[in-house]
Each structure stands twice: as structure tokens, then as C-alpha cells.
Coordinates of C-alpha atoms in Angstrom, one line a residue:
M1 CA 3.0 27.9 6.4
K2 CA 1.0 23.9 6.3
I3 CA 2.5 21.0 4.8
V4 CA 0.4 19.1 2.4
P5 CA 1.5 15.3 3.3
I6 CA 1.6 13.4 -0.1
I7 CA 1.5 9.0 0.5
L8 CA 2.5 7.3 -2.0
S9 CA 0.8 3.9 -1.7
G10 CA 1.4 1.7 -4.6
G11 CA 3.7 -0.9 -4.3
S12 CA 2.5 -4.3 -3.7
G13 CA 5.7 -5.9 -1.3
T14 CA 6.4 -9.1 -3.2
R15 CA 8.9 -10.0 -1.3
L16 CA 6.7 -9.6 1.7
W17 CA 4.2 -12.7 0.6
P18 CA 2.4 -14.7 1.8
V19 CA 1.2 -12.1 3.8
S20 CA 1.7 -9.3 1.0
R21 CA -0.2 -9.8 -2.2
E22 CA -1.2 -7.5 -5.2
T23 CA -5.0 -7.3 -4.0
H24 CA -3.8 -6.6 -0.3
P25 CA -0.6 -5.2 -0.3
K26 CA 2.4 -4.6 2.3
Q27 CA 1.4 -1.6 3.3
L28 CA -2.2 -2.6 4.2
A29 CA -1.5 -5.4 6.0
P30 CA -1.1 -5.3 10.1
L31 CA 2.5 -6.6 9.9
I32 CA 3.7 -4.6 13.1
R33 CA 2.3 -2.5 16.4
G34 CA -1.5 -3.3 15.3
H35 CA -2.0 -0.9 12.7
S36 CA -1.1 -1.1 9.0
L37 CA 2.0 0.3 7.4
L38 CA -0.7 3.4 5.8
Q39 CA -2.1 3.8 9.4
Q40 CA 1.1 4.5 10.5
T41 CA 2.2 6.8 8.1
A42 CA -0.8 9.1 8.6
L43 CA -0.8 8.8 12.4
R44 CA 3.0 9.7 12.2
L45 CA 1.9 13.1 10.4
A46 CA -0.7 13.6 13.7
A47 CA 1.9 12.7 16.1
M48 CA 4.1 15.4 15.0
E49 CA 2.1 18.6 14.8
G50 CA 3.1 21.3 16.5
S51 CA 3.5 25.1 16.6
R52 CA 6.7 24.7 13.5
L53 CA 4.7 21.9 11.8
Q54 CA 1.4 21.9 10.8
F55 CA -0.1 19.7 8.0
T56 CA -2.7 19.6 5.6
S57 CA -5.1 16.9 5.1
P58 CA -3.1 14.2 3.2
V59 CA -3.4 13.1 -0.6
V60 CA -3.1 9.3 -1.4
V61 CA -2.2 8.0 -4.6
C62 CA -3.3 4.4 -4.3
N63 CA -4.1 1.6 -7.1
V64 CA -7.6 2.0 -8.0
E65 CA -8.3 -2.2 -7.1
H66 CA -7.0 -0.9 -3.1
R67 CA -9.5 2.1 -3.1
F68 CA -12.2 1.2 -0.7
M69 CA -9.6 -0.6 1.4
V70 CA -7.6 2.8 1.5
A71 CA -10.3 5.0 2.4
E72 CA -11.9 2.5 5.2
Q73 CA -8.0 2.4 6.6
L74 CA -8.0 6.2 7.0
S75 CA -11.9 6.5 8.4
V76 CA -10.8 3.6 10.8
I77 CA -8.3 6.3 12.5
G78 CA -10.6 9.5 12.1
I79 CA -9.4 10.7 8.3
T80 CA -12.6 11.2 6.8
D81 CA -11.0 14.1 4.6
A82 CA -8.0 12.7 2.6
R83 CA -8.1 13.0 -0.8
I84 CA -7.8 9.5 -2.8
I85 CA -6.1 9.7 -6.0
L86 CA -6.5 6.7 -8.5
E87 CA -3.9 5.2 -10.4
P88 CA -5.9 3.0 -13.5
C89 CA -2.0 0.9 -14.0
G90 CA 1.0 1.2 -12.1
R91 CA 3.9 3.7 -13.3
N92 CA 5.9 3.9 -10.7
T93 CA 6.3 7.1 -8.1
A94 CA 7.5 10.0 -10.7
P95 CA 4.0 10.0 -12.2
A96 CA 2.0 9.1 -9.4
L97 CA 3.6 12.2 -7.9
T98 CA 3.3 14.5 -10.3
L99 CA -0.5 13.3 -10.3
A100 CA -0.6 14.7 -6.8
V101 CA 1.5 17.9 -7.6
E102 CA -1.1 18.7 -10.4
M103 CA -4.2 18.7 -8.5
I104 CA -2.6 20.4 -5.7
L105 CA -1.9 23.0 -8.0
Q106 CA -5.2 23.7 -8.9
D107 CA -6.5 25.0 -5.4
T108 CA -2.7 26.2 -3.9
P109 CA -0.4 27.3 -6.2
D110 CA 2.2 27.7 -3.7
A111 CA 2.5 24.4 -1.5
L112 CA 5.2 23.0 0.1
M113 CA 4.8 18.9 0.3
L114 CA 6.2 16.1 2.1
V115 CA 6.1 12.7 0.2
M116 CA 5.8 9.9 1.6
P117 CA 6.1 6.3 0.8
A118 CA 3.3 4.8 2.9
D119 CA 5.4 1.4 3.7
H120 CA 8.0 2.5 6.2
V121 CA 8.9 2.0 9.4
I122 CA 10.0 5.8 11.8
S123 CA 10.2 4.8 15.1
D124 CA 12.3 8.0 16.6
L125 CA 9.4 10.8 16.3
Q126 CA 11.3 13.3 18.0
S127 CA 14.2 12.9 15.5
F128 CA 11.9 12.9 12.3
R129 CA 10.6 15.8 13.1
A130 CA 13.5 17.8 13.7
A131 CA 14.7 16.5 9.9
I132 CA 11.3 17.8 8.8
E133 CA 11.4 21.6 10.1
Q134 CA 15.2 21.8 8.6
A135 CA 14.0 20.6 5.8
K136 CA 11.0 22.7 5.6
T137 CA 13.1 25.9 6.1
M138 CA 15.2 25.0 3.3
A139 CA 12.6 23.9 1.0
A140 CA 10.5 27.1 1.4
R141 CA 12.9 29.4 0.8
Q142 CA 15.3 27.8 -2.2
D143 CA 14.7 26.0 -5.8
A144 CA 15.4 23.0 -4.2
I145 CA 14.2 19.4 -3.4
V146 CA 15.2 18.4 -0.1
T147 CA 16.0 14.6 0.3
F148 CA 16.2 12.6 3.6
G149 CA 19.1 10.8 3.6
I150 CA 19.3 8.2 6.2
V151 CA 22.8 7.6 7.9
P152 CA 23.9 4.3 7.1
Q153 CA 23.7 1.5 10.3
R154 CA 25.4 -0.9 8.1
A155 CA 27.2 -2.2 5.3
E156 CA 24.2 -2.4 4.0
T157 CA 24.1 -3.8 0.1
G158 CA 20.1 -3.9 -0.3
Y159 CA 19.5 -0.1 -0.6
G160 CA 20.8 2.8 -3.1
Y161 CA 23.1 5.5 -1.3
I162 CA 23.8 9.1 -2.5
D163 CA 27.4 10.7 -2.2
A164 CA 26.7 14.4 -1.1
E165 CA 28.9 17.7 -0.4
A166 CA 28.3 18.7 3.4
L167 CA 27.6 23.0 3.4
P168 CA 29.6 24.7 5.2
G169 CA 28.1 25.5 8.5
K170 CA 25.1 23.3 8.1
K171 CA 23.7 20.6 8.8
A172 CA 22.6 20.0 5.6
F173 CA 24.1 18.8 2.0
R174 CA 24.1 18.9 -1.9
M175 CA 23.7 16.3 -3.3
K176 CA 26.6 14.9 -6.0
A177 CA 25.4 11.3 -6.7
F178 CA 23.3 8.3 -7.0
M179 CA 24.7 5.1 -6.9
E180 CA 22.6 1.7 -6.8
K181 CA 23.0 -1.5 -4.7
P182 CA 26.7 -1.6 -3.9
D183 CA 28.6 -5.4 -3.4
R184 CA 29.7 -5.9 0.4
K185 CA 33.3 -4.1 0.1
R186 CA 31.8 -1.1 -1.6
A187 CA 29.0 -0.6 0.5
K188 CA 31.7 -0.7 3.7
A189 CA 33.7 2.1 2.5
Y190 CA 30.4 4.4 1.5
M191 CA 29.7 3.4 5.8
E192 CA 32.6 4.9 6.3
S193 CA 32.9 7.7 4.6
G194 CA 31.0 10.2 6.3
H195 CA 29.2 11.9 3.3
H196 CA 27.0 9.0 2.3
F197 CA 23.6 8.2 2.8
W198 CA 20.9 5.5 2.3
N199 CA 18.4 6.6 0.0
S200 CA 15.1 7.1 1.9
G201 CA 12.4 7.7 -0.9
L202 CA 11.3 10.7 1.6
F203 CA 11.0 14.1 -0.4
M204 CA 10.7 18.1 0.8
L205 CA 9.6 20.4 -2.2
R206 CA 7.3 23.0 -3.1
A207 CA 4.7 21.8 -5.9
Q208 CA 5.7 24.4 -8.7
I209 CA 9.1 23.0 -8.3
W210 CA 8.5 19.7 -9.0
R211 CA 6.4 21.0 -11.8
H212 CA 9.2 22.9 -13.3
A213 CA 11.7 20.0 -12.8
L214 CA 9.5 17.8 -14.8
Q215 CA 8.6 19.5 -17.5
Q216 CA 12.1 20.4 -18.5
L217 CA 13.5 16.8 -17.6
E218 CA 10.7 14.4 -18.7
P219 CA 8.4 16.6 -20.8
D220 CA 6.2 13.8 -21.8
M221 CA 5.1 12.3 -18.5
Y222 CA 4.3 15.8 -17.6
A223 CA 2.0 16.5 -20.2
L224 CA 0.4 13.4 -20.2
A225 CA 0.1 13.0 -16.4
R226 CA -0.8 16.8 -16.6
Q227 CA -3.5 15.6 -19.2
A228 CA -5.1 12.8 -17.1
V229 CA -5.4 15.0 -14.4
V230 CA -7.3 17.6 -16.3
Q231 CA -9.5 15.1 -17.4
A232 CA -10.2 13.4 -14.0
A233 CA -13.8 12.6 -12.5
V234 CA -14.8 12.6 -8.7
D235 CA -15.9 8.7 -8.3
V236 CA -17.9 8.9 -4.7
D237 CA -15.1 9.6 -2.4
F238 CA -12.0 9.0 -4.9
I239 CA -10.8 11.2 -7.8
R240 CA -9.7 9.2 -11.1
V241 CA -7.8 10.2 -13.7
D242 CA -7.5 9.5 -17.4
T243 CA -7.1 6.2 -17.9
A244 CA -6.0 6.0 -21.6
L245 CA -3.8 9.1 -20.6
F246 CA -1.9 8.0 -17.3
G247 CA -1.1 4.4 -18.8
D248 CA 0.3 6.3 -21.4
C249 CA 2.9 8.1 -18.7
P250 CA 6.2 6.7 -19.4
S251 CA 7.2 4.5 -16.0
D252 CA 9.6 5.7 -13.9
S253 CA 11.0 6.5 -10.4
I254 CA 11.3 10.1 -8.4
D255 CA 14.8 9.2 -8.3
Y256 CA 15.3 8.2 -11.7
A257 CA 13.4 10.4 -13.3
V258 CA 14.5 13.5 -11.6
M259 CA 16.6 13.4 -8.1
E260 CA 19.8 11.4 -10.6
R261 CA 19.7 14.2 -13.0
L262 CA 19.7 17.6 -10.9
A263 CA 23.3 18.0 -11.1
E264 CA 23.8 17.8 -14.8
T265 CA 24.4 20.8 -16.9
H266 CA 21.4 20.6 -19.2
G267 CA 18.9 19.9 -16.0
P268 CA 16.7 22.8 -14.0
A269 CA 18.2 25.5 -12.5
V270 CA 16.7 22.8 -9.5
E271 CA 19.0 22.3 -6.9
G272 CA 18.9 18.5 -5.2
M273 CA 19.5 18.6 -1.5
L274 CA 19.7 16.1 2.0
V275 CA 19.1 16.4 4.9
P276 CA 20.5 13.6 7.2
L277 CA 18.4 11.3 9.2
Q278 CA 18.8 9.0 12.0
A279 CA 15.0 8.1 13.3
G280 CA 14.6 4.3 13.6
W281 CA 13.9 4.4 9.8
N282 CA 13.4 0.5 7.4
D283 CA 11.3 -0.1 4.6
V284 CA 10.7 -3.1 5.6
G285 CA 10.5 -4.6 2.4
T286 CA 11.7 -7.7 3.3
W287 CA 11.0 -10.6 6.7
D288 CA 14.6 -9.9 8.0
A289 CA 13.5 -6.4 7.9
I290 CA 10.4 -7.0 9.4
Q291 CA 12.1 -8.7 12.3
D292 CA 14.7 -5.7 12.8
V293 CA 11.3 -3.5 14.1
M294 CA 9.7 -6.1 16.0
D295 CA 10.1 -6.5 19.7
K296 CA 12.4 -9.9 20.4
D297 CA 12.8 -11.9 23.7
A298 CA 16.0 -13.2 24.8
C299 CA 17.1 -15.2 22.1
G300 CA 16.1 -12.4 19.3
N301 CA 13.2 -14.2 18.0
A302 CA 10.5 -12.1 17.2
L303 CA 6.6 -13.3 17.6
H304 CA 3.6 -12.6 15.7
G305 CA 0.3 -13.9 16.5
D306 CA -0.2 -17.1 17.6
A307 CA 3.2 -18.4 17.7
R308 CA 5.7 -20.2 20.2
A309 CA 9.7 -20.5 19.7
Q310 CA 11.9 -23.5 22.0
A311 CA 15.5 -23.5 21.6
C312 CA 15.2 -20.8 18.6
T313 CA 17.4 -17.9 18.0
N314 CA 17.3 -14.4 15.8
S315 CA 14.0 -16.4 14.3
L316 CA 10.7 -14.8 13.3
L317 CA 7.9 -17.2 13.6
H318 CA 4.7 -15.3 11.9
S319 CA 1.3 -16.8 12.8
N320 CA -2.1 -15.3 11.0
T321 CA -4.6 -17.8 11.3
R322 CA -3.0 -21.2 13.6
L323 CA -1.1 -22.0 15.7
V324 CA 2.8 -21.7 14.5
V325 CA 5.9 -23.7 16.5
G326 CA 9.3 -23.2 16.0
I327 CA 11.6 -26.0 17.8
G328 CA 15.6 -25.2 17.3
L329 CA 15.3 -22.8 14.1
K330 CA 18.6 -20.8 13.4
N331 CA 18.3 -17.4 11.6
T332 CA 14.6 -18.5 10.0
V333 CA 11.7 -16.6 9.6
V334 CA 8.3 -19.0 9.5
V335 CA 5.0 -17.2 7.8
E336 CA 1.6 -18.6 8.1
T337 CA -1.2 -17.3 6.3
S338 CA -4.7 -19.4 5.9
D339 CA -3.4 -20.7 2.5
A340 CA -0.1 -20.5 2.6
V341 CA 3.1 -21.1 4.7
L342 CA 6.7 -19.8 4.1
V343 CA 9.9 -21.2 5.7
L344 CA 13.4 -19.3 4.6
D345 CA 16.5 -18.9 5.6
K346 CA 16.7 -15.2 6.7
A347 CA 20.1 -15.1 4.1
H348 CA 17.9 -15.6 1.4
A349 CA 15.0 -13.0 2.5
Q350 CA 15.6 -11.2 -1.4
N351 CA 14.5 -14.1 -2.8
V352 CA 10.9 -14.4 -2.0
K353 CA 9.7 -12.1 -5.2
Q354 CA 11.5 -14.8 -7.4
V355 CA 9.0 -17.6 -6.1
V356 CA 6.2 -15.3 -6.2
E357 CA 6.8 -14.6 -10.0
A358 CA 7.1 -18.9 -10.1
L359 CA 3.7 -19.1 -8.8
K360 CA 2.0 -16.2 -11.3
Q361 CA 3.8 -18.8 -14.1
E362 CA 2.1 -21.8 -12.8
G363 CA -1.4 -20.0 -12.9
R364 CA -1.6 -20.1 -8.8
T365 CA -3.7 -17.3 -7.6
S366 CA -2.5 -17.4 -3.8
A367 CA 0.4 -15.9 -5.5
S368 CA -1.5 -12.3 -5.7
T369 CA -4.6 -13.3 -3.9
H370 CA -5.5 -14.0 -0.5
R371 CA -8.2 -16.7 0.4
K372 CA -10.0 -13.8 2.5
I373 CA -11.3 -11.0 0.0
H374 CA -12.0 -7.2 0.7
R375 CA -15.2 -5.7 -0.4
P376 CA -16.3 -2.1 0.0
W377 CA -19.4 -3.9 2.3
G378 CA -17.0 -5.9 4.2
W379 CA -15.4 -9.3 3.5
Y380 CA -15.4 -12.9 2.4
D381 CA -13.8 -15.9 2.9
S382 CA -13.6 -18.9 1.0
I383 CA -13.9 -21.6 3.4
D384 CA -14.4 -25.1 1.3
A385 CA -14.9 -26.0 -2.9
G386 CA -15.0 -29.2 -4.9
E387 CA -16.9 -30.2 -7.9
R388 CA -19.6 -28.0 -8.7
F389 CA -19.7 -26.2 -4.9
Q390 CA -18.2 -23.5 -3.0
V391 CA -18.8 -22.1 0.7
K392 CA -18.2 -18.4 1.7
R393 CA -18.4 -17.2 5.0
I394 CA -19.5 -13.5 4.4
V395 CA -19.0 -10.8 6.7
V396 CA -21.0 -7.4 5.6
D397 CA -20.5 -4.0 7.3
P398 CA -23.6 -2.6 9.2
G399 CA -25.4 -0.3 6.9
A400 CA -23.8 -1.8 3.9
R401 CA -25.2 -3.7 0.9
L402 CA -23.8 -5.4 -2.0
S403 CA -25.2 -5.0 -5.6
L404 CA -27.7 -6.1 -7.4
Q405 CA -26.7 -9.1 -9.2
M406 CA -27.2 -12.3 -11.1
H407 CA -25.5 -15.3 -12.1
H408 CA -25.9 -17.1 -15.0
H409 CA -24.3 -20.7 -13.6
R410 CA -24.8 -21.0 -9.9
A411 CA -27.1 -21.1 -7.7
E412 CA -26.9 -19.9 -3.8
H413 CA -28.0 -20.9 -0.4
W414 CA -27.6 -18.3 2.5
V415 CA -27.7 -19.1 5.7
V416 CA -27.5 -16.5 8.9
V417 CA -25.5 -17.3 11.8
R418 CA -25.1 -13.4 13.1
G419 CA -27.0 -10.8 12.7
T420 CA -30.4 -9.7 10.4
A421 CA -29.9 -9.8 6.5
R422 CA -32.4 -7.7 4.1
V423 CA -32.5 -10.0 0.9
T424 CA -33.6 -8.8 -2.4
R425 CA -34.8 -12.2 -4.5
G426 CA -36.6 -10.7 -7.9
T427 CA -39.1 -8.3 -7.2
E428 CA -39.8 -9.9 -3.3
V429 CA -37.6 -8.5 -0.5
L430 CA -37.4 -10.4 3.1
M431 CA -35.5 -10.1 6.2
V432 CA -34.1 -13.1 7.0
S433 CA -32.5 -13.6 11.2
E434 CA -30.2 -15.8 12.5
N435 CA -30.7 -20.0 12.2
E436 CA -32.5 -18.4 9.3
S437 CA -32.0 -19.2 5.3
T438 CA -33.0 -18.5 1.8
F439 CA -32.3 -19.5 -1.6
I440 CA -31.0 -17.8 -4.7
P441 CA -32.0 -19.7 -8.1
L442 CA -29.6 -19.5 -10.8
G443 CA -30.0 -16.1 -13.2
Q444 CA -32.8 -14.8 -10.2
A445 CA -31.8 -10.7 -9.7
H446 CA -30.8 -10.5 -5.7
R447 CA -28.9 -8.5 -3.1
L448 CA -28.0 -8.9 0.4
E449 CA -28.1 -5.8 2.9
N450 CA -27.2 -5.3 6.3
P451 CA -29.7 -2.9 8.2
G452 CA -28.3 -3.5 11.1
K453 CA -26.2 -2.2 13.7
V454 CA -23.8 -5.0 14.1
P455 CA -22.2 -6.9 11.5
L456 CA -24.0 -9.3 9.4
E457 CA -22.2 -12.6 8.8
I458 CA -23.8 -15.5 6.8
I459 CA -22.6 -19.1 5.0
E460 CA -22.9 -19.1 1.3
V461 CA -23.6 -22.3 -0.4
Q462 CA -22.7 -21.7 -4.1
S463 CA -23.5 -24.9 -6.7
G464 CA -24.0 -24.8 -10.2
A465 CA -21.8 -25.9 -13.4
Y466 CA -18.5 -22.5 -13.3
L467 CA -18.3 -20.8 -9.9
G468 CA -16.0 -17.9 -11.2
E469 CA -15.4 -14.5 -9.4
D470 CA -16.2 -13.1 -13.1
D471 CA -19.9 -14.5 -13.5
I472 CA -21.6 -11.7 -12.0
V473 CA -23.9 -9.5 -13.6
R474 CA -24.1 -6.2 -11.7
L475 CA -27.3 -4.6 -12.4
E476 CA -27.5 -1.5 -9.3
D477 CA -24.0 -0.8 -7.3
V478 CA -23.9 2.0 -4.7
Y479 CA -20.2 1.7 -4.9
G480 CA -19.9 2.8 -8.5
R481 CA -18.2 -0.5 -9.1
D482 CA -18.0 -1.6 -12.7
T483 CA -19.5 -4.4 -13.8
P484 CA -17.3 -7.8 -14.4
V485 CA -17.2 -9.9 -18.1
S486 CA -20.1 -12.3 -17.8
V487 CA -19.1 -15.5 -18.7
A488 CA -22.2 -16.5 -20.3

């Protein structure tokens, strides 16, 4: 039986700000070893393929705003047949999984699923594969939901724990209880007990079992999520579920909605089982966790990008755009992006989330949006701005095109610095080559296209009374994006 991988990619990862932001969260960022965490999760499946493990193409559930980045990142690693289900809003992991389950059950009633968050690191694939093979046998033959319990390596207070009872003669456990993040003393006792495990958020189960459990435990959530799938529509390469129905779903996690309640006497006839996992797992939720999974020098320092460390110990220097130099740092994290720099003592790594919330309250766009913005046609970077002007660097992928659009409050000057642009300007269509420019008057319909085989790069100078991104009226768009509300 082939396993259907479900990749849940809806998180925002605010504790990894300033690299992770709402518009470009941690699972889509190349934080470790080149590929994004989403790509590493998908590639992990291919690396485990073998005679006892075969996988179908993945089902990915992601935020609607991330759909083009998710599709592009999967395509880059050769996955072009994934089913990408779009969440119109965040309702946590239980409704997200239900969307995937109901979609799968339409054509595969006996589906066996491996549920994985998109933002975890697993370094020992051989051990991970062995655990999946064991879980597959249990989930396929029993009415069970199998979770993977991480064997604790330290008295960690930042994770939830699972208390589990060993099954006689088996390398598996029956779940007894879930515990929230403990204090240091209790975490130490859990670690030493031999039957407490970190909660990984990884699951193996049959799709029908999830449907049955949710029907019994969260009937409203199940009914609304199921109906949202029934009324779903295909949009280009994506599956759009009904926005209103899904928005009415109760918001809850897989653990709270189902896993913690499986042992209740009034719960469904479904067992919660656990397979121990020692495979270099890390949920990389904070910057100190990122450092843990990176290569380090003799002094315990981890460097990313153009970074140098002198007389530093146990520190992380993470550069994205500029040279970062640390001197005499100890247990310190420095993270640089084009519009923000974070410096923190590792003991306060959990506090980044509160800082981001404070920045949002101040109305700072850098709390949730990068300076560099990804679009389905490429990306742009706002490199300078002032009163009545803004300068952008725009890169358009080969064969891609922007929407046919107009602006009420700004004019635009385009200078081509690489490639050749096809420009629609009113009823006129012209080709603009390197070192040539064109002008788009205020209020005129226009479009930028890249007909070539290399990326098109232009410098755009905007001028006008208002330069916000909501001053765009899309007249036609090949990507099916809705027209933003005009400020006119």
C-alpha cells in the first residue's frame, strides 16, 4: 500500500523573525543547508522510497497567500504533481488535516497517510524510515492513530510531553496522557522516566480513522471542513475550499481536538499509539534550535551567509544581505536581513514572538513583510523611497507576465538592465531592450512581460501622490488573483 504524504504548511514561525514573517514564513525560507524546510520535507520522502515504503505525490495544505511560493519551491525540486489545498484563513492543524483527508477520501477510500509539518528537521533518515515502517504496520492493521514520540535528549521545557505505556513484546507504546510544557524539575523527571516522549506533531493513520474520530469528537469542525471541500473549486494548480465554511470551523490543533481525548471513555473506538523516534528531530522553532542543527566551528559558533566570528563562543551569526562580524560574543544570536537586525541572548530566544507582536502594534510593516516581495511572476525589492517617489528592482521569470493593470495615483518609469521586456502601454505593444526605458503615465493600462529565456530585470521609478500597493486595479491576470481594492 502506498502512503499518502500530507504536508501541513500553514505556520508563520514568528520566533524566527526577522527571516520568518507572515508573508514568507520559516518553512519557505532557506534557513539550513540551501533548501527551504518545505523542500527538505518533500525531499525526505524521495530519499526514503524503497521496497517497503512507497509514497504517492504529496498533498500540501498551505495559506492562500503562500500558494505561488509553495508551488514554485516544489517545482524547483521536481515535484509538479502535488495537490495544493489552500486555507483561506488559519484555523490550526485539525481543520487543515481534515481538508486533506476529505480530499483524499474522494478517490482513495483506504488511504494510509503520513502527516508531517513542513518546518521540521530530521537528520537521520535511516532511523526515520525504520520508525515509519513500524508505524505503517500498526496503522494499516488497527484502528489506531500512531504518533512519533521523540526520545528526550535533555530536560526541555519548551516542548509538550506524552506519557506512554509500553506494549509487551513490542517496540511500541499506548498513549496515556499529554502534558503541557513542564517546569525544569518536572521535565527532568519525564526525561529520566523512560516512558515520556516529546510530542513531535508527526502522525501515521488511515484517512477513514481520522474522519471517524473527528465525527465523534468535533462534529461541527468535521461537518464544516467537509462541506468546505465539497464546495471547493480548482483554481489553476490549486484547490480552493469554500472561504465562509472553512472560516466558521472551530480552530484547534490535532493534539487538542483528537489525540489528547483518545483515552477518554466517551471517545471514539480509536487507539492512540506511539512509536519512539531517535532520528535527529528538531522543530527549529527558535534561533537557538536553528544553531543546534547547523555545522559549527571548534568554538561552537554557527555561521550563515557572509559572516565572520572572532573570539566568539556558542554564537550564531546569520547574514542575508551584508557582511556580519561578531567579536567577543558568547551565547549570542545575530540575524541580519535587508530591513532589520536582531541581536539576542540565547536565553531569551522564546521572547522574539512578543517583540514581533509589539512591532505589529506600532504599525511596522517589517513585522510581517520583507522588503523583497515574491510574486507568481518573480519578485521585487523596494530599494529606496521618499516623499512622492519609490524605486524598485523588479525581476520577471522567463515566460512570465504581470497583470494588465493601471494606477490612479502614480506614474512609472521603467529601465531595462537585463533581458528584453514586452511592454503593453494602452493600445501600444513595444519591445524594450537593455539600457532602454519607457514611461507609463498615470491612469494608463499597462503590462510587463518577459518573452525571453533569461530573467528580465528592470529598475522602476514610481512618482505620484500615493505609492501604496493597494493602488492597483487589475484588468486581467493569468494567475487568477483578485483585484485589490483601489484607493481611488
